[in-house]
Coordinates of C-alpha atoms in Angstrom, one line a residue:
X620 CA 149.5 -207.9 22.4
X621 CA 148.1 -204.4 21.4
X622 CA 147.0 -202.3 24.2
X623 CA 143.8 -200.3 23.6
X624 CA 143.2 -196.9 25.1
X625 CA 140.5 -198.2 27.4
X626 CA 143.2 -200.3 29.1
X627 CA 145.3 -197.2 29.9
X628 CA 145.3 -196.6 33.6
X629 CA 147.1 -193.8 35.4
X630 CA 149.8 -194.6 37.9
X631 CA 148.1 -196.2 40.9
X632 CA 147.3 -193.3 43.3
X633 CA 148.5 -193.5 46.9
X634 CA 145.1 -193.4 48.4
X635 CA 146.2 -193.2 52.0
X636 CA 148.6 -190.3 51.2
X637 CA 146.0 -188.5 49.2
X638 CA 143.4 -188.8 51.9
X639 CA 145.8 -187.6 54.6
X640 CA 146.8 -184.7 52.4
X641 CA 143.2 -183.7 51.8
X642 CA 142.4 -183.9 55.5
X643 CA 145.5 -181.7 56.2
X644 CA 144.2 -179.1 53.8
X645 CA 140.7 -179.2 55.4
X646 CA 142.3 -178.9 58.8
X647 CA 144.4 -175.9 57.7
X648 CA 141.3 -174.2 56.3
X649 CA 139.4 -174.8 59.5
X650 CA 142.3 -173.6 61.6
X651 CA 142.5 -170.3 59.6
X652 CA 138.7 -169.8 60.0
X653 CA 138.9 -170.4 63.8
X654 CA 142.0 -168.2 64.1
X655 CA 140.5 -165.3 62.1
X656 CA 137.3 -165.7 64.1
X657 CA 139.3 -165.1 67.3
X658 CA 141.6 -162.3 66.2
X659 CA 138.9 -160.3 64.3
X660 CA 135.4 -159.3 65.2
X661 CA 133.9 -159.3 61.7
X662 CA 135.2 -162.6 60.1
X663 CA 132.1 -164.6 61.0
X664 CA 129.6 -161.9 60.1
X665 CA 127.2 -163.1 57.3
X666 CA 128.4 -160.3 55.0
X667 CA 132.0 -161.3 55.3
X668 CA 131.3 -165.0 54.8
X669 CA 129.3 -164.2 51.7
X670 CA 132.1 -162.1 50.3
X671 CA 134.6 -164.9 51.1
X672 CA 132.5 -167.5 49.4
X673 CA 131.9 -165.3 46.3
X674 CA 135.6 -164.5 45.8
X675 CA 136.7 -168.0 46.6
X676 CA 134.2 -169.4 44.1
X677 CA 135.7 -167.7 41.1
X678 CA 139.2 -168.6 42.0
X679 CA 138.1 -172.2 42.6
X680 CA 136.6 -172.5 39.1
X681 CA 139.7 -171.0 37.5
X682 CA 141.9 -173.4 39.5
X683 CA 139.9 -176.4 38.5
X684 CA 140.3 -175.6 34.8
X685 CA 144.0 -174.9 35.4
X686 CA 144.3 -178.4 37.0
X687 CA 143.3 -180.2 33.9
X688 CA 146.2 -178.5 32.1
X689 CA 148.7 -179.0 34.8
X690 CA 147.9 -182.7 35.0
X691 CA 149.1 -183.0 31.4
X692 CA 152.4 -181.3 32.5
X693 CA 151.3 -178.0 30.9
X694 CA 150.5 -174.5 32.1
X695 CA 147.9 -171.9 31.2
X696 CA 149.0 -168.3 31.9
X697 CA 146.2 -166.7 30.0
X698 CA 143.2 -167.5 32.3
X699 CA 143.2 -164.1 34.1
X700 CA 143.2 -162.3 30.7
X701 CA 140.4 -164.6 29.4
X702 CA 138.3 -163.6 32.5
X703 CA 138.7 -159.9 31.7
X704 CA 138.2 -160.4 28.0
X705 CA 135.1 -162.5 28.5
X706 CA 133.7 -159.8 30.7
X707 CA 134.3 -157.2 27.9
X708 CA 132.7 -159.4 25.2
X709 CA 129.7 -160.1 27.4
X710 CA 129.2 -156.4 28.3
X711 CA 129.6 -155.4 24.7
X712 CA 127.0 -158.0 23.5
X713 CA 124.5 -157.0 26.1
X714 CA 125.0 -153.3 25.2
X715 CA 124.3 -154.2 21.6
X716 CA 120.9 -155.7 22.6
X717 CA 121.8 -159.4 22.4
X718 CA 119.8 -161.5 24.8
X719 CA 121.5 -162.6 28.0
X720 CA 121.4 -166.3 27.2
X721 CA 122.9 -165.7 23.8
X722 CA 125.6 -163.4 25.1
X723 CA 126.7 -166.0 27.7
X724 CA 126.7 -168.7 25.1
X725 CA 128.8 -166.7 22.6
X726 CA 131.2 -165.7 25.4
X727 CA 131.7 -169.4 26.4
X728 CA 132.2 -170.4 22.8
X729 CA 134.9 -167.7 22.5
X730 CA 136.5 -169.4 25.5
X731 CA 136.3 -172.7 23.6
X732 CA 138.0 -171.1 20.6
X733 CA 140.8 -169.6 22.7
X734 CA 141.5 -173.0 24.3
X735 CA 141.5 -174.7 20.8
X736 CA 144.0 -172.0 19.7
X737 CA 146.2 -172.9 22.6
X738 CA 146.0 -176.6 21.7
X739 CA 146.8 -175.8 18.1
X740 CA 149.8 -173.8 19.1
X741 CA 151.2 -176.6 21.3
X742 CA 150.3 -179.6 19.1
X743 CA 150.7 -178.3 15.5
X744 CA 153.2 -175.4 15.9
X745 CA 155.3 -177.0 18.6
X746 CA 155.2 -174.0 20.9
X747 CA 155.8 -174.5 24.6
X748 CA 152.6 -174.0 26.7
X749 CA 154.3 -171.2 28.6
X750 CA 154.9 -169.2 25.4
X751 CA 151.6 -169.6 23.7
X752 CA 149.5 -168.8 26.7
X753 CA 151.7 -165.9 27.7
X754 CA 151.2 -164.5 24.2
X755 CA 147.5 -164.9 24.5
X756 CA 147.5 -163.2 27.9
X757 CA 149.2 -160.1 26.4
X758 CA 147.1 -160.1 23.2
X759 CA 143.7 -160.5 24.9
X760 CA 144.4 -157.6 27.3
X761 CA 145.3 -155.5 24.2
X762 CA 142.2 -156.5 22.2
X763 CA 139.9 -155.9 25.2
X764 CA 141.4 -152.4 25.7
X765 CA 140.9 -151.7 22.0
X766 CA 137.2 -152.8 22.2
X767 CA 136.6 -150.6 25.2
X768 CA 138.9 -147.8 24.1
X769 CA 140.7 -148.2 27.4
X770 CA 137.5 -147.6 29.4
X771 CA 134.7 -149.8 30.7
X772 CA 131.4 -151.0 29.4
X773 CA 128.5 -150.7 31.9
X774 CA 126.0 -153.6 32.3
X775 CA 122.5 -152.3 33.0
X776 CA 120.7 -155.6 32.8
X777 CA 119.5 -155.9 36.4
X778 CA 118.4 -159.6 36.3
X779 CA 121.9 -160.5 35.2
X780 CA 123.7 -158.3 37.7
X781 CA 121.5 -159.4 40.5
X782 CA 122.5 -163.0 40.0
X783 CA 125.9 -162.7 41.6
X784 CA 124.5 -160.9 44.6
X785 CA 121.7 -163.3 45.2
X786 CA 121.5 -166.3 47.6
X787 CA 119.9 -169.7 47.2
X788 CA 119.1 -171.6 50.4
X789 CA 121.2 -169.0 52.3
X790 CA 124.3 -169.7 50.2
X791 CA 125.6 -167.2 47.5
X792 CA 124.7 -168.1 44.0
X793 CA 128.3 -167.9 42.9
X794 CA 129.2 -170.8 45.3
X795 CA 126.5 -172.9 43.8
X796 CA 128.3 -172.4 40.4
X797 CA 131.4 -174.1 42.0
X798 CA 129.3 -177.1 42.7
X799 CA 127.7 -176.9 39.2
X800 CA 131.2 -177.1 37.7
X801 CA 132.9 -179.4 40.2
X802 CA 130.4 -182.3 40.0
X803 CA 130.8 -183.0 36.3
X804 CA 134.5 -182.3 36.6
X805 CA 134.8 -185.0 39.2
X806 CA 133.0 -187.5 37.1
X807 CA 135.2 -186.6 34.1
X808 CA 138.6 -186.7 35.9
X809 CA 138.1 -189.5 38.4
X810 CA 135.4 -191.7 36.9
X811 CA 135.8 -191.6 33.2
X812 CA 138.4 -193.0 30.8
X813 CA 139.1 -189.5 29.6
X814 CA 140.4 -188.6 33.0
X815 CA 142.7 -191.6 33.0
X816 CA 144.0 -190.5 29.6
X817 CA 144.8 -187.0 31.0
X818 CA 146.9 -188.6 33.8
X819 CA 148.5 -191.0 31.3
X820 CA 149.6 -188.0 29.1
X821 CA 151.0 -186.2 32.0
X822 CA 152.8 -189.3 33.3
X823 CA 154.5 -190.3 30.0
X824 CA 153.3 -188.8 26.8
X825 CA 155.1 -191.1 24.5
X826 CA 154.0 -194.2 26.4
X827 CA 150.5 -193.0 26.3
X828 CA 150.7 -192.4 22.5
X829 CA 152.1 -195.9 21.9
X830 CA 149.3 -197.4 24.0
X831 CA 146.7 -195.9 21.7
X832 CA 145.8 -192.6 23.5
X833 CA 145.1 -189.7 21.2
X834 CA 147.6 -187.5 23.0
X835 CA 147.0 -184.5 20.8
X836 CA 143.3 -184.6 21.4
X837 CA 143.7 -184.8 25.1
X838 CA 146.0 -181.7 25.1
X839 CA 143.3 -179.9 23.0
X840 CA 140.7 -181.0 25.5
X841 CA 142.7 -179.8 28.6
X842 CA 143.3 -176.3 27.2
X843 CA 139.7 -176.0 26.0
X844 CA 138.4 -176.8 29.4
X845 CA 140.7 -174.4 31.1
X846 CA 139.8 -171.5 28.7
X847 CA 136.1 -172.3 28.9
X848 CA 136.1 -172.3 32.7
X849 CA 138.0 -169.0 32.6
X850 CA 135.3 -167.5 30.2
X851 CA 132.7 -168.8 32.6
X852 CA 134.4 -167.0 35.5
X853 CA 134.4 -163.9 33.3
X854 CA 130.6 -164.1 33.0
X855 CA 130.3 -164.5 36.8
X856 CA 132.7 -161.6 37.4
X857 CA 130.8 -159.3 35.0
X858 CA 127.6 -160.2 36.9
X859 CA 129.2 -159.3 40.2
X860 CA 130.8 -156.0 39.2
X861 CA 128.3 -155.0 36.5
X862 CA 131.0 -153.8 34.1
X863 CA 133.2 -155.1 31.3
X864 CA 136.8 -154.1 31.9
X865 CA 139.8 -155.7 30.1
X866 CA 142.1 -155.1 33.0
X867 CA 139.9 -157.0 35.5
X868 CA 141.3 -160.3 37.0
X869 CA 144.9 -159.2 36.6
X870 CA 147.1 -161.7 38.3
X871 CA 144.3 -164.3 38.7
X872 CA 146.3 -166.8 36.7
X873 CA 148.8 -166.9 39.5
X874 CA 146.0 -167.4 42.1
X875 CA 144.6 -170.2 40.0
X876 CA 148.0 -171.9 39.7
X877 CA 148.7 -171.4 43.4
X878 CA 145.3 -172.8 44.4
X879 CA 145.9 -175.9 42.2
X880 CA 149.4 -176.5 43.5
X881 CA 148.3 -175.9 47.2
X882 CA 145.6 -178.5 46.5
X883 CA 148.2 -181.1 45.6
X884 CA 148.4 -180.8 41.8
X885 CA 152.0 -181.5 40.7
X886 CA 153.5 -179.0 38.3
X887 CA 155.4 -182.0 36.8
X888 CA 152.1 -183.6 35.7
X889 CA 150.1 -186.7 36.3
X890 CA 149.1 -185.8 39.9
X891 CA 145.9 -183.9 40.7
X892 CA 142.3 -184.0 41.8
X893 CA 139.1 -182.0 41.7
X894 CA 138.7 -181.4 45.4
X895 CA 142.3 -180.3 46.1
X896 CA 142.2 -177.1 44.0
X897 CA 138.8 -176.2 45.4
X898 CA 140.1 -176.3 49.0
X899 CA 143.3 -174.6 47.9
X900 CA 141.3 -171.7 46.4
X901 CA 139.4 -171.2 49.6
X902 CA 142.6 -171.3 51.7
X903 CA 144.0 -168.5 49.5
X904 CA 140.7 -166.6 49.7
X905 CA 140.7 -166.9 53.5
X906 CA 144.3 -165.6 53.7
X907 CA 143.4 -162.6 51.5
X908 CA 140.2 -162.0 53.4
X909 CA 141.9 -162.2 56.8
X910 CA 144.7 -159.9 55.6
X911 CA 142.1 -157.3 54.6
X912 CA 140.3 -157.6 57.9
X913 CA 143.6 -157.1 59.7
X914 CA 144.6 -154.2 57.5
X915 CA 147.7 -156.0 56.3
X916 CA 149.4 -154.5 53.3
X917 CA 148.1 -156.2 50.2
X918 CA 151.6 -156.8 49.0
X919 CA 152.1 -159.2 51.8
X920 CA 149.3 -161.3 50.4
X921 CA 151.3 -161.9 47.2
X922 CA 154.4 -162.7 49.3
X923 CA 152.5 -165.3 51.3
X924 CA 151.1 -166.8 48.1
X925 CA 154.6 -167.0 46.6
X926 CA 156.1 -168.6 49.6
X927 CA 153.3 -171.2 49.7
X928 CA 154.0 -172.2 46.1
X929 CA 157.8 -172.5 46.8
X930 CA 157.2 -174.7 49.9
X931 CA 154.7 -177.0 48.3
X932 CA 156.6 -177.4 45.0
X933 CA 159.7 -178.2 47.0
X934 CA 158.0 -180.9 48.9
X935 CA 156.5 -182.2 45.7
X936 CA 160.0 -182.6 44.3
X937 CA 161.0 -184.5 47.4
X938 CA 158.1 -186.8 47.0
X939 CA 159.0 -187.4 43.4
X940 CA 162.6 -188.2 44.2
X941 CA 161.6 -190.7 46.9
X942 CA 159.2 -192.5 44.5
X943 CA 161.8 -192.9 41.8

C-alpha cells in the first residue's frame, strides 16, 4: 500500500517527559528571577524588566526560526549576520525616502531570498548546512560594510524608532512581536501536516522521501523561515537602536542556537517545540541581565552559555542512546 504524505506522523512524542522538561525550564526561569531579585536591588524595577523583555524578545524570535532548521537536523549560522544586514538595508531604504511599510516588506523579502539561497545550496549543490550558512555569515557582513562604507546609517523616522520603545497594555511592544510570531509558529509546527513533515525529515530523511514527503521543499521552507525571522529581528533591532550597522548582532547566532538547545531542541533533529526555545531565550537573557547587574565580566556570560550547551547536548545524547 502506498503511503501518502498526509499519513506521515513524526515519532510519537513522550508527552510526560516533554511536560516535565517544560516545567523544569519554567521553574529554572522563576528561580533565576527570584534569586536576582534577592541579590540585586534593581532587577525588579520596571526599567530593567522592560529591558529584559525587549532583549529576550529578539533572541526568542531568532531561536524560534533556528528551531525549524534544527528539527530537520540542519543548522543556520547566518542569522546574526542577517539581523545586521537587514538593519542596514532597512536604514538605507528609509534614508532613500522609501515608505516604512515598503522598506520593511523589502527587507523581509530579502530574508526570504537568503533562506531560499541556503535551501538551494543544500538541496541542489549538496553543500553541508554548516558551510553554506557560514559562507553567508561572512558574505553578508562584508556586503553590509560595503553599503555603509564601514560606518552606520542613522534612522531619523521617529514613528518607526518609537515603536521599539513603546508599550502596549504595560508590556513592551517587542514582546508582543514574540507572541505575533509564536502563535502561527505553534499552529504550523504542532497542528499542521507541514510541521509533521519537518519532524519526519529530521527523523529519517530517506524514509520521509519514500513515504511521499517533498523533503527538498521542506528543507527550503525551514531555511526560509529561519532567514525571514532573522530579517524581522533586524527590523526590530533597527527600530530599537535607530541605526543600520552591519556589525550589529555579532554572535547572536550562537545565542539563538543555545536558546533552542536549552529549550529542548535536539541538534540531531526530529525533536523540538515552539515554547521551549522561547523559554530558553529568556533564561539566557536573564543570565546576561543578572550578570550585568552584578557587574560580572561579560566574558563569563559566554562561558556560562557554552557550558549550558555542552551539558544539555550531553544529556540529549544520553536520552537518544537509551531510546535506541
